[in-house]
Coordinates of C-alpha atoms in Angstrom, one line a residue:
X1 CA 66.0 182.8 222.2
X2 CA 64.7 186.0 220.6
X3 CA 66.7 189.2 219.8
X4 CA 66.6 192.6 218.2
X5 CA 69.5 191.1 216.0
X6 CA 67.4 188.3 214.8
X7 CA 63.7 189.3 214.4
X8 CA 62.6 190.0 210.9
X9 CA 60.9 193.7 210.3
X10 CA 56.9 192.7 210.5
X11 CA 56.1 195.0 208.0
X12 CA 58.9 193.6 205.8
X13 CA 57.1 190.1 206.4
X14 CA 53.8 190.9 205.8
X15 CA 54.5 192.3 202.7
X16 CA 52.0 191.4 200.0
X17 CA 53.8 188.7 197.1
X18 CA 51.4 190.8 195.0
X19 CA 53.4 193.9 195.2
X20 CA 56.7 191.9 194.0
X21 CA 55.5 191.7 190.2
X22 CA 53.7 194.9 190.6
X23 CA 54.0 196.8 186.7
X24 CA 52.9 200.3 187.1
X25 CA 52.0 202.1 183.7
X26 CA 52.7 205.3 185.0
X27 CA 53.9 208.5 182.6
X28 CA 57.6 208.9 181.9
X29 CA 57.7 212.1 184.3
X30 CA 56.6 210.1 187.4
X31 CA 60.0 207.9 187.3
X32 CA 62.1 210.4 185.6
X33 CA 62.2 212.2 189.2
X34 CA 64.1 210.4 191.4
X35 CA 67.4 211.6 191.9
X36 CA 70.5 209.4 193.1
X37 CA 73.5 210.4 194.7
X38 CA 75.4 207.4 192.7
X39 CA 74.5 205.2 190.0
X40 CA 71.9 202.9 192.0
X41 CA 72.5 199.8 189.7
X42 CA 75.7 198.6 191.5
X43 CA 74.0 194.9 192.0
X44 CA 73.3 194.3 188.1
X45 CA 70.9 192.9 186.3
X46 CA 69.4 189.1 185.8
X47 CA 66.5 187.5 184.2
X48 CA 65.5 183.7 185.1
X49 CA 62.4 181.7 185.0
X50 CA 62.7 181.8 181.3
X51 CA 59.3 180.2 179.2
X52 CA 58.0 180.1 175.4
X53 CA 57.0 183.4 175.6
X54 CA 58.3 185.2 178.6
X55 CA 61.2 185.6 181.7
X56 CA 61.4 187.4 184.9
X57 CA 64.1 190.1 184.9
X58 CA 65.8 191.3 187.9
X59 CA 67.6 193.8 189.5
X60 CA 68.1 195.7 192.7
X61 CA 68.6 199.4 193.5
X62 CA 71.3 199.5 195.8
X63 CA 73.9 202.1 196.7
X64 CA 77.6 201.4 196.5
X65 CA 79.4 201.1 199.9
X66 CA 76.1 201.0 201.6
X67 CA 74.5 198.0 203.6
X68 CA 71.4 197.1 203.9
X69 CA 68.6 198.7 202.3
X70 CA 70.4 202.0 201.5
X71 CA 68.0 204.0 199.5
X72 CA 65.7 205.3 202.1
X73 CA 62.2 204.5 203.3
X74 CA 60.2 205.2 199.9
X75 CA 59.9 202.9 196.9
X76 CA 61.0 203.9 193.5
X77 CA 59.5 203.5 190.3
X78 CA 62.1 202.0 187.6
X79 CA 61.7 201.6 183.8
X80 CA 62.6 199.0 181.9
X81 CA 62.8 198.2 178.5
X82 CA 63.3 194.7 176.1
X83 CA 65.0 194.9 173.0
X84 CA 65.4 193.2 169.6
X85 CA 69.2 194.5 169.8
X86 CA 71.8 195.7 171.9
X87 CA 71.3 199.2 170.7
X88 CA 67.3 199.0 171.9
X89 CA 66.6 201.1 168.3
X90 CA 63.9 197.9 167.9
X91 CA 62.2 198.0 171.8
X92 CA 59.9 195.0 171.8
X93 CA 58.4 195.9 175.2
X94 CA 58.6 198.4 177.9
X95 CA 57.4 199.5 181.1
X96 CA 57.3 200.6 185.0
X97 CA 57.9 198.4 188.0
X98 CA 58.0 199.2 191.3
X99 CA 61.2 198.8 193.3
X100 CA 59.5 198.3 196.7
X101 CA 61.6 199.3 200.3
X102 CA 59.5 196.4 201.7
X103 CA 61.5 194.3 199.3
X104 CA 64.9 195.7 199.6
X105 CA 64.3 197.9 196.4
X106 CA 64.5 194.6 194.1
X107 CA 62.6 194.6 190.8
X108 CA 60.8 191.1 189.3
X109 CA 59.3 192.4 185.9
X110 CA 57.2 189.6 184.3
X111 CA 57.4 189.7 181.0
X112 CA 55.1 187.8 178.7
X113 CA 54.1 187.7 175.0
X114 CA 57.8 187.6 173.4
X115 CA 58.2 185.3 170.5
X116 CA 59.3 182.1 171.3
X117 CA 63.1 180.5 171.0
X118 CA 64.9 183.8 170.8
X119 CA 67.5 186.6 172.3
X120 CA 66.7 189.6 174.2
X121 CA 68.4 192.5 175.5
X122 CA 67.0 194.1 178.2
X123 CA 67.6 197.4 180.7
X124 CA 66.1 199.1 183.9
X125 CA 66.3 203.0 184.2
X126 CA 65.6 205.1 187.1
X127 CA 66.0 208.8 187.5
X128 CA 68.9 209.6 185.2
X129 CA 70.3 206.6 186.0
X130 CA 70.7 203.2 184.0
X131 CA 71.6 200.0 184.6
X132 CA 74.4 197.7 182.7
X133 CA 72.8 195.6 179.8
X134 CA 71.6 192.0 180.3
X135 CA 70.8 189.2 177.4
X136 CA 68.0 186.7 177.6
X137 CA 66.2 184.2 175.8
X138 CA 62.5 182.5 175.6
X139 CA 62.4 178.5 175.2
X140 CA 61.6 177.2 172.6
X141 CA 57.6 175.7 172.8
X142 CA 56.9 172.5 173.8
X143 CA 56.4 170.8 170.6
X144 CA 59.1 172.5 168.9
X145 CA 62.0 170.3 167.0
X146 CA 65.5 171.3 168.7
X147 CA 69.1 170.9 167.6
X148 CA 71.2 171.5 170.6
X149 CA 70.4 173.0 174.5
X150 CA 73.9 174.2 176.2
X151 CA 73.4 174.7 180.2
X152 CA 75.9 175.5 182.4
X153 CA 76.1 174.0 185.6
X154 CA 77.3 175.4 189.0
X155 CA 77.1 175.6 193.3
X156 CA 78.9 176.4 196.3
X157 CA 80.2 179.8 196.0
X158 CA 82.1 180.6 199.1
X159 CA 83.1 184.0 199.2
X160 CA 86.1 183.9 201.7
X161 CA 87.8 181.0 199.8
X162 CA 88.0 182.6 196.5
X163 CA 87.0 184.8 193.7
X164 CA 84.6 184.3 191.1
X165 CA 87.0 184.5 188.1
X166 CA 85.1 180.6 187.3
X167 CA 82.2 182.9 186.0
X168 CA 84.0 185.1 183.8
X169 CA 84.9 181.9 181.9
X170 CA 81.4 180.5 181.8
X171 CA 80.7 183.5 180.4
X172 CA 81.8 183.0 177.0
X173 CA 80.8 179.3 176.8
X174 CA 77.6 180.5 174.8
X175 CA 75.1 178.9 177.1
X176 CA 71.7 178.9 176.7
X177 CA 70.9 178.4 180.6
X178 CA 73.1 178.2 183.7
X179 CA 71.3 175.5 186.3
X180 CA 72.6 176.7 190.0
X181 CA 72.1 174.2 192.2
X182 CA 72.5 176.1 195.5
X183 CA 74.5 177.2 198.4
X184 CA 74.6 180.6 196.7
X185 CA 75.6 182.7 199.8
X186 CA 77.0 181.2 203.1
X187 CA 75.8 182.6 206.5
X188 CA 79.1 181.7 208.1
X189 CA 80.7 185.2 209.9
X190 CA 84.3 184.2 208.4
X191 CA 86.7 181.5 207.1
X192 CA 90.2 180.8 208.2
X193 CA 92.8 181.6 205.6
X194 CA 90.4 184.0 204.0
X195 CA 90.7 185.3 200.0
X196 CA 89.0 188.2 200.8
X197 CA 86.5 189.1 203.8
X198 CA 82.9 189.0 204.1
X199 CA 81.5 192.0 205.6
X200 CA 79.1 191.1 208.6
X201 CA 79.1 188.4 211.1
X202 CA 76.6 185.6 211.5
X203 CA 73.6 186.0 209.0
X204 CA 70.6 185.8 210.8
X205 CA 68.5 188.6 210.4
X206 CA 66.8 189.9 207.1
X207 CA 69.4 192.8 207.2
X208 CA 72.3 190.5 207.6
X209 CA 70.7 188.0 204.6
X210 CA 70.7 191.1 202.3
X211 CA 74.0 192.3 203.3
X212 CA 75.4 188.7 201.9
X213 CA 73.8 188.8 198.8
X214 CA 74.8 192.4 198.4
X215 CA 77.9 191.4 198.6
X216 CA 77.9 188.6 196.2
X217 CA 76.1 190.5 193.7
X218 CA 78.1 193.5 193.6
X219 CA 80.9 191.1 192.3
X220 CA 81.9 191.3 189.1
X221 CA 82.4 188.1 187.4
X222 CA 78.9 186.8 188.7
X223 CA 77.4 190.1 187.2
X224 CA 78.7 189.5 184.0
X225 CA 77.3 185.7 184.1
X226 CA 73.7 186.9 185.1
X227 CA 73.8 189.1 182.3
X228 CA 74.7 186.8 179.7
X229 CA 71.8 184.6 179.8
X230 CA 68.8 183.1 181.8
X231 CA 69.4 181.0 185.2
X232 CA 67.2 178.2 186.5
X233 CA 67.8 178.3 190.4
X234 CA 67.7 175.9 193.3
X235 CA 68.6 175.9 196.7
X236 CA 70.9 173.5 199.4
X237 CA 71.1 174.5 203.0
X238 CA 73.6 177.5 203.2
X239 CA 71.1 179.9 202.0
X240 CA 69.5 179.5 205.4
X241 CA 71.9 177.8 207.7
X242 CA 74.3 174.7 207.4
X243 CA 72.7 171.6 207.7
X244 CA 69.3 172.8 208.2
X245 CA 66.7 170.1 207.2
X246 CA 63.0 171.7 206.9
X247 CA 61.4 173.6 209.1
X248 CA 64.3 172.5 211.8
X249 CA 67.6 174.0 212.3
X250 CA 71.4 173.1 211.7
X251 CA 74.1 173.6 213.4
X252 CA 76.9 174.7 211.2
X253 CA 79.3 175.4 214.7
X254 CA 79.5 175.8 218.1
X255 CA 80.4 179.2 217.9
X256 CA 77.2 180.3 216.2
X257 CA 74.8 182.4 218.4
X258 CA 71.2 181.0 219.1
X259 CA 68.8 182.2 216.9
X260 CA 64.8 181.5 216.1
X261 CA 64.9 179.3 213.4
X262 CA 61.1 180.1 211.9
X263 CA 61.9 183.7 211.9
X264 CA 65.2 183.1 210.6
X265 CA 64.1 180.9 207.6
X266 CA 61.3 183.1 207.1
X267 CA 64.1 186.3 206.6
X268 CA 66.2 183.7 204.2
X269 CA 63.6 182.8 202.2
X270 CA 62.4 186.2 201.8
X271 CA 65.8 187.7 200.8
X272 CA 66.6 184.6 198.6
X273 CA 63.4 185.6 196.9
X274 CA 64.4 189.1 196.9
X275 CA 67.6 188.5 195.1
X276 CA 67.4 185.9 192.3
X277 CA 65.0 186.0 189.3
X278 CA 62.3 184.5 189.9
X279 CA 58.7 184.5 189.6
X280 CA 55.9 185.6 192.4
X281 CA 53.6 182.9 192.4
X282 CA 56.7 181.1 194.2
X283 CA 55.4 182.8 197.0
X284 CA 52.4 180.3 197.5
X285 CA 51.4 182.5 200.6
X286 CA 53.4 185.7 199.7
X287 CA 55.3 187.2 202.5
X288 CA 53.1 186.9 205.3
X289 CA 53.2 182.9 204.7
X290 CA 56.9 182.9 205.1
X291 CA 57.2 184.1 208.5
X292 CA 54.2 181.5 209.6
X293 CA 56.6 178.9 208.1
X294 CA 55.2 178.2 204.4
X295 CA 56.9 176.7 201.9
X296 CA 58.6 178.8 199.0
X297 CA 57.9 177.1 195.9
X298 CA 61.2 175.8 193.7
X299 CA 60.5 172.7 192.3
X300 CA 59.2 172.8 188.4
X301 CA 59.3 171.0 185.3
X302 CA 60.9 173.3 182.1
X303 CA 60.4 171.5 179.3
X304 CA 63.0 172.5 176.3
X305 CA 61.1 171.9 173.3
X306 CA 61.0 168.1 172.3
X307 CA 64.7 167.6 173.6
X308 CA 65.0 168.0 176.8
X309 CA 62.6 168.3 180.6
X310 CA 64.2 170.0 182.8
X311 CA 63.1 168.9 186.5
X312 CA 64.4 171.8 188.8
X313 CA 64.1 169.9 192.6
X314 CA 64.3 171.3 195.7
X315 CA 66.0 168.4 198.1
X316 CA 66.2 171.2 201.5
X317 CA 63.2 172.5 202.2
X318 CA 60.8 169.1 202.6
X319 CA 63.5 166.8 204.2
X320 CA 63.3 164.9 207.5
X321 CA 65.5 165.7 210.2
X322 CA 69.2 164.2 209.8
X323 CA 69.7 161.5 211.8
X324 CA 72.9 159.1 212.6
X325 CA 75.4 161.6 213.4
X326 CA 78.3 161.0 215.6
X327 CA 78.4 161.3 219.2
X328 CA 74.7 162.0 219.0
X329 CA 75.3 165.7 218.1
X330 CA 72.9 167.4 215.7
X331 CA 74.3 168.0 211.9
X332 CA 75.9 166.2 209.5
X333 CA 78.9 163.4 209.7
X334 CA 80.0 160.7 208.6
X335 CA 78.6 157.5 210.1
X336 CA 78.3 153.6 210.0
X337 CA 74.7 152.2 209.2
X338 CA 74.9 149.5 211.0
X339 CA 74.6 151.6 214.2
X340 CA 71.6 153.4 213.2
X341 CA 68.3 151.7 213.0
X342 CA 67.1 154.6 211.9
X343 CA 68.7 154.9 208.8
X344 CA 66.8 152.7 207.0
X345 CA 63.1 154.0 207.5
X346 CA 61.1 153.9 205.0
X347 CA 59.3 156.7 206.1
X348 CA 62.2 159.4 205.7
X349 CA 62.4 161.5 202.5
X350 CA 64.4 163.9 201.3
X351 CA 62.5 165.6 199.0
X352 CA 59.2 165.6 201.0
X353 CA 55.9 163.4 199.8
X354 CA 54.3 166.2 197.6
X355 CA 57.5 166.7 195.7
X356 CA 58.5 162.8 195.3
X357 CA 55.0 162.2 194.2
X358 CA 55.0 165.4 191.4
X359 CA 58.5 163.8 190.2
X360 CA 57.0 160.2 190.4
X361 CA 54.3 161.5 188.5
X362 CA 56.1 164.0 186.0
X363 CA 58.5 160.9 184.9
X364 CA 55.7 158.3 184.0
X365 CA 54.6 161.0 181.1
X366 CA 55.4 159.9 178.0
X367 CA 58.1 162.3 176.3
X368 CA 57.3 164.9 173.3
X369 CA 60.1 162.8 171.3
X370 CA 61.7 159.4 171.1
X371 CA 65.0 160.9 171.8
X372 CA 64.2 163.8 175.0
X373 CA 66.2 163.7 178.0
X374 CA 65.1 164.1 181.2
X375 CA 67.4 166.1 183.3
X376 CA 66.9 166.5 187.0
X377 CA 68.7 169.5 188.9
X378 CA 69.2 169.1 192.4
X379 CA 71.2 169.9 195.4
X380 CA 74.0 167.0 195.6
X381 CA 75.2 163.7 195.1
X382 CA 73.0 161.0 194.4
X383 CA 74.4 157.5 194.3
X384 CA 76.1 155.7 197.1
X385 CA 79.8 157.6 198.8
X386 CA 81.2 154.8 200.5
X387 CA 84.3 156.2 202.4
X388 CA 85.1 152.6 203.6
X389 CA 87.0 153.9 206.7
X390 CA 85.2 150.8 208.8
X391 CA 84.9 147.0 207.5
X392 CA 81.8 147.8 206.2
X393 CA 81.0 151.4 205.5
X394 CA 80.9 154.9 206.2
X395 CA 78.2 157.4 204.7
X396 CA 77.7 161.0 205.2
X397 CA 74.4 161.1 206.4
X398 CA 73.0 165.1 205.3
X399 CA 72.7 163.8 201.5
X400 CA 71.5 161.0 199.9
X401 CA 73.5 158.7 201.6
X402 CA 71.3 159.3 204.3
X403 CA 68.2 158.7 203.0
X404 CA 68.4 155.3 201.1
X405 CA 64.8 154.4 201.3
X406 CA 64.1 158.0 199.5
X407 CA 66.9 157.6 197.1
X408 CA 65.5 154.2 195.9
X409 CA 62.6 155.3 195.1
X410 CA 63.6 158.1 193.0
X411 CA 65.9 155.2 191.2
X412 CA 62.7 153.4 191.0
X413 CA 60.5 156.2 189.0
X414 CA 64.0 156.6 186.9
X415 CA 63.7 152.6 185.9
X416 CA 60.1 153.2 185.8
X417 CA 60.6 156.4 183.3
X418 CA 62.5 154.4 181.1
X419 CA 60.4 151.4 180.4
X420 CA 58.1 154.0 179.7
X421 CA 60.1 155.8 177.2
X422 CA 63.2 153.3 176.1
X423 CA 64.5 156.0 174.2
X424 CA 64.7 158.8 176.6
X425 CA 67.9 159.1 178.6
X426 CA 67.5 160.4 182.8
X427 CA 70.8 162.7 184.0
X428 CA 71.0 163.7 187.4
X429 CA 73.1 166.9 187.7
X430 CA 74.1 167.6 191.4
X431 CA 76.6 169.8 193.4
X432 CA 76.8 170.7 197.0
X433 CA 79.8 167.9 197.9
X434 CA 82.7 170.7 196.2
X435 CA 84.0 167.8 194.0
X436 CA 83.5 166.1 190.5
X437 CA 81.6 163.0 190.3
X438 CA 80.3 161.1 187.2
X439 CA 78.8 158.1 186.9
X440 CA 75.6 155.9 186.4
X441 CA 72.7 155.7 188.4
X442 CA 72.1 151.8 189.4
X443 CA 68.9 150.3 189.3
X444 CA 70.3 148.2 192.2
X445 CA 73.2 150.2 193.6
X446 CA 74.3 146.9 195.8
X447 CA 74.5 145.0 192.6
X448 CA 76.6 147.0 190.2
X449 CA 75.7 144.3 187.4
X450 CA 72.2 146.0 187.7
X451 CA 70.9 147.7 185.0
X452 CA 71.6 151.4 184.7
X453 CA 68.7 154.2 184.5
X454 CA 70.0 157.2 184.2
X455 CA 73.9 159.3 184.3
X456 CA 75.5 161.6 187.0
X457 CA 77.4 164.4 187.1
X458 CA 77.9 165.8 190.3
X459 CA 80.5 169.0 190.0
X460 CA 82.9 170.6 191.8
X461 CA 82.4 174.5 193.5
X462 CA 82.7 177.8 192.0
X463 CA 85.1 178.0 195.1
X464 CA 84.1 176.5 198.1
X465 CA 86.6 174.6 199.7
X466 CA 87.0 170.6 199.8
X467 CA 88.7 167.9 201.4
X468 CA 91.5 168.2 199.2
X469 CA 92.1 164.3 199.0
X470 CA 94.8 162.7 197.4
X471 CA 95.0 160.7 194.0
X472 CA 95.2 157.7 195.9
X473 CA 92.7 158.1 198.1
X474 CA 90.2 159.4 195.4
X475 CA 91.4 155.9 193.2
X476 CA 90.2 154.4 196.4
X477 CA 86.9 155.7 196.4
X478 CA 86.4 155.0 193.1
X479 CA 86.8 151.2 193.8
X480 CA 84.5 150.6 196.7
X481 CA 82.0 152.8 194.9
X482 CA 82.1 151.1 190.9
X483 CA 79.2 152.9 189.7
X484 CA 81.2 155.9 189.7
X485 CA 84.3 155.9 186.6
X486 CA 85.6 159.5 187.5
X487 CA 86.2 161.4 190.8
X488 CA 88.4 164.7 191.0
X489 CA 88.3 166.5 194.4
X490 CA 90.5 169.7 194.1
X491 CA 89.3 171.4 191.2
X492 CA 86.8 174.7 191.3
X493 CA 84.7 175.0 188.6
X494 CA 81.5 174.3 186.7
X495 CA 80.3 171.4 184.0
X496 CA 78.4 172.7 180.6
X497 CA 76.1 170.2 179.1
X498 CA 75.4 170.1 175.6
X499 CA 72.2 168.2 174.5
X500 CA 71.2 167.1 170.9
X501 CA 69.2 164.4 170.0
X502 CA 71.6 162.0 169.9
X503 CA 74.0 162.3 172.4
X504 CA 74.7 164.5 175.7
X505 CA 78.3 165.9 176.1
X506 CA 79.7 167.4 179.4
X507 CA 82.8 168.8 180.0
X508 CA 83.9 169.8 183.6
X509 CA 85.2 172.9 183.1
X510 CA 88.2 173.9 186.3
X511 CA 90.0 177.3 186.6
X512 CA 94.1 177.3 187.8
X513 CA 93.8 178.6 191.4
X514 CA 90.8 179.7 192.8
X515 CA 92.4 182.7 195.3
X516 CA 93.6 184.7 192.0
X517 CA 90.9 187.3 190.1
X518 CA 93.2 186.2 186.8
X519 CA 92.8 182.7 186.8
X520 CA 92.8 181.0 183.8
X521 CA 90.2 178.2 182.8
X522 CA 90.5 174.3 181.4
X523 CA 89.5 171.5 180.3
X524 CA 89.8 168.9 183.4
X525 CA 87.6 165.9 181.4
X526 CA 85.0 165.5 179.0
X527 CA 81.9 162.4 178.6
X528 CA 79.9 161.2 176.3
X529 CA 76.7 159.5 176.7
X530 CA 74.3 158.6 174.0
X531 CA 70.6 158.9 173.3
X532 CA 69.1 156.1 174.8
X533 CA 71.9 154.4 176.4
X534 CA 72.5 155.5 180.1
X535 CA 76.5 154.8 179.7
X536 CA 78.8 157.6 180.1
X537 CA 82.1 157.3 178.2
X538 CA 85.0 159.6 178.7
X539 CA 86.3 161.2 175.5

């Protein structure tokens, strides 16, 4: 079924990637023009896609109280300026972008040839208008000795079920990188027992997908985070719509109206793009690609000077169809293997036979240094969930769970990794599930004496609701799944890593109550692993 209410604007579709990165070197007069009835900055500022000598900032021109694209029919040319300090009296570059209406007035400046392991400050200025100030860093180069990396980790940021106050606290863990693993927005038109409402009902349309982010961005809290430093971003399913597997759609509930799935993906891809920082050649077909179903590229290798690769994955947009639901309905549940043959096909993948092969591929390297990790940022939990409800098991099929044949041989190019380089250490950093989960990835998960190959921590949501389980049941878990040693499923929050070359430290971070702006932040557990041992120990 096809509607006014959700079909993309063609012109907004065919829109060249090209004009995305667009730096005009145009004379101060030609931007100095433009004339706002409000400060058009109200959606901040971010920078992301951070390399040795470069980063892609962001921001957005957007109008307070407004929805949609609210400046008009024209694009705007916007200044922008990086800095040496926060008073820009040392301006180590400069120039014009263009904030373009077929792109919702967002800006992606592409900045290249900064030095190389260092802060930034960085602004945008259009008309007599300026934006707030954001701080960002290059990496350090490839062959370049490193003491410490400290990344935050986050997902699942529900808007209805709380505020944001998590990021005001991440904020001043003086991270180097924040590592969001998806479900940034959620299309859903409401929640029950709402914190606050979402304005909009469904998001289908590439109007209603700006209108969420909108939302989300004008917040606070998250503003402050994006402007404290660099974010490396990923994707899970809500971003588009829940469950959705591919080029195929979900079905998040029966009240949902029917939609056209290309030309929605098409839209969420396109305003995903639009609002994170992020560079153009993700486009692999620019815009006109998106809405005749091409990928949008995520998946990347950073590598952190000789300490650390970071593997960004992208475990949504590649995978197979879900399959072994309940009753035969489409979407996710929980289910028993043993009543699905299908389960167990080799052929099924989650992260699509391109990407598996580039990770295969990227993990056989040998590492810059005897003591790098190799870090892996994806969408949710990795090793087995066995909710035991049956005699034998019961598995939610939309994550790993349901793709064992995929999931072993990711384990395999771990183990294989390994022999390759004893010395490096593999975590797998994960989200989507709204709960904490550490623990070791098993060689053999059926055979927890089986060597281990890498360490998991899979954390809790910035608020998104969970299944609230009990200590009991949680202790439960944790005994019919023993490669797990720690499970907390109430807490909202984030983890921060802290790499050295000796030893990896993460602490789940947890704030007090999720449905107050004031709440205070602390210290749920902390884990140690060490450099070449894939143990995790809780200090």
């Amino acid at each position: 079924m096809k509607t006014s209410a959700t079909r993309p604007d063609r012109r907004q579709l065919l829109a060249l990637a090209s004009a995305t990165a667009a730096a005009l070197w145009l004379p101060r007069r030609a931007w100095a023009q433009a004339k706002f009835s409000s400060n058009p900055f109200t959606l901040g500022v971010a920078s992301g896609a951070p390399t040795a000598d470069g980063v892609v900032l962001w921001t957005r021109l957007h109008l307070a109280g407004q929805l949609g694209t609210s400046l008009g029919k024209d694009s705007v040319t916007v200044a922008w300026e990086v800095a040496h300090d926060e008073a820009f009296s040392r301006i180590a570059q400069s120039g014009q972008a263009i904030a373009s209406v077929d792109l919702a007035h967002s800006v992606h400046v592409e900045v290249a040839g900064l030095e190389p392991n260092r802060w930034y400050f960085y602004r945008f200025m259009a008309g007599d208008a300026q934006s707030a100030v954001g701080r960002t860093r290059t990496l350090p180069t490839p062959d370049a000795q490193v003491a410490k990396l400290r990344l935050a980790y986050a997902s699942c940021q529900r808007w209805e079920h709380g505020y944001f106050s998590a990021y005001r606290h991440m904020a001043r863990e003086q991270l180097d990188l924040v590592l969001f693993l998806g479900d940034y927005i959620y299309e859903y038109a409401g929640a029950a027992n709402a914190v606050r409402q979402v304005t909009g009902a469904w998001v289908q349309s590439l109007d209603d997908y700006r209108q969420r982010y909108a939302l989300h961005k004008g917040d606070a809290d998250l503003q402050a985070m994006h402007a404290a430093c660099p974010w490396l971003l990923t994707w899970d399913d809500h971003e588009v719509q829940n469950d959705y597997a591919g080029t195929t759609g979900g079905f998040g509930s029966s009240a949902e109206p029917p939609s056209d799935f290309t030309l929605r993906r098409a839209s969420a891809y396109q305003a995903w793009y639009e609002h994170m920082p992020v560079r153009a050649s993700t486009l692999l077909q620019g815009m006109k690609g998106l809405a005749t179903g091409a990928e949008l590229r995520v998946f990347q290798k950073i590598p952190y000077g000789r300490l650390a690769n970071l593997h960004l994955l992208d475990p949504r947009q590649y995978k197979d169809p879900i399959v072994c639901t309940q009753g035969g309905r489409l979407g996710s549940s929980t289910f028993d293997p043993r009543t699905c043959a299908a389960w167990s096909d080799p052929k099924r993948s989650m992260l699509g036979q391109a990407q598996e092969a580039w990770l295969a591929a990227e993990l056989a390297k040998p590492v810059a240094s005897a003591s790098a990790w190799q870090v892996l940022g994806q969408g949710t939990l990795l090793g087995p969930r066995n909710f035991k409800t049956s005699p034998e098991k019961m598995l939610w099929n939309d994550g790993w769970d349901g793709y064992p044949a995929a999931r072993q041989r990711l384990v395999d190019a771990l183990h294989r990794s390994g022999q390759t380089n004893p010395a490096a250490t593999a975590v797998v950093l994960g989200g989507d599930v709204h709960e904490n989960w550490v623990g070791h990835v098993k060689a053999d998960y059926n055979d927890i004496k089986s060597a281990s190959v890498g360490v998991e921590f899979c954390g809790t949501s910035i608020t998104s609701r969970a299944g609230n389980a009990s200590r009991s049941v949680v202790d439960g878990w944790l005994a019919d799944n023993p490669h797990f040693s720690f499970a907390e499923t109430r807490a909202k929050g984030y983890g921060v890593c802290e790499f050295t070359p000796t030893q990896l430290t993460t602490t789940l971070r947890v704030v007090d109550d999720v449905t107050r702006k004031d709440a205070a932040i602390a210290t749920l557990a902390s884990f140690q692993v060490q450099a070449g041992r894939a143990q995790v120990e809780r200090i």
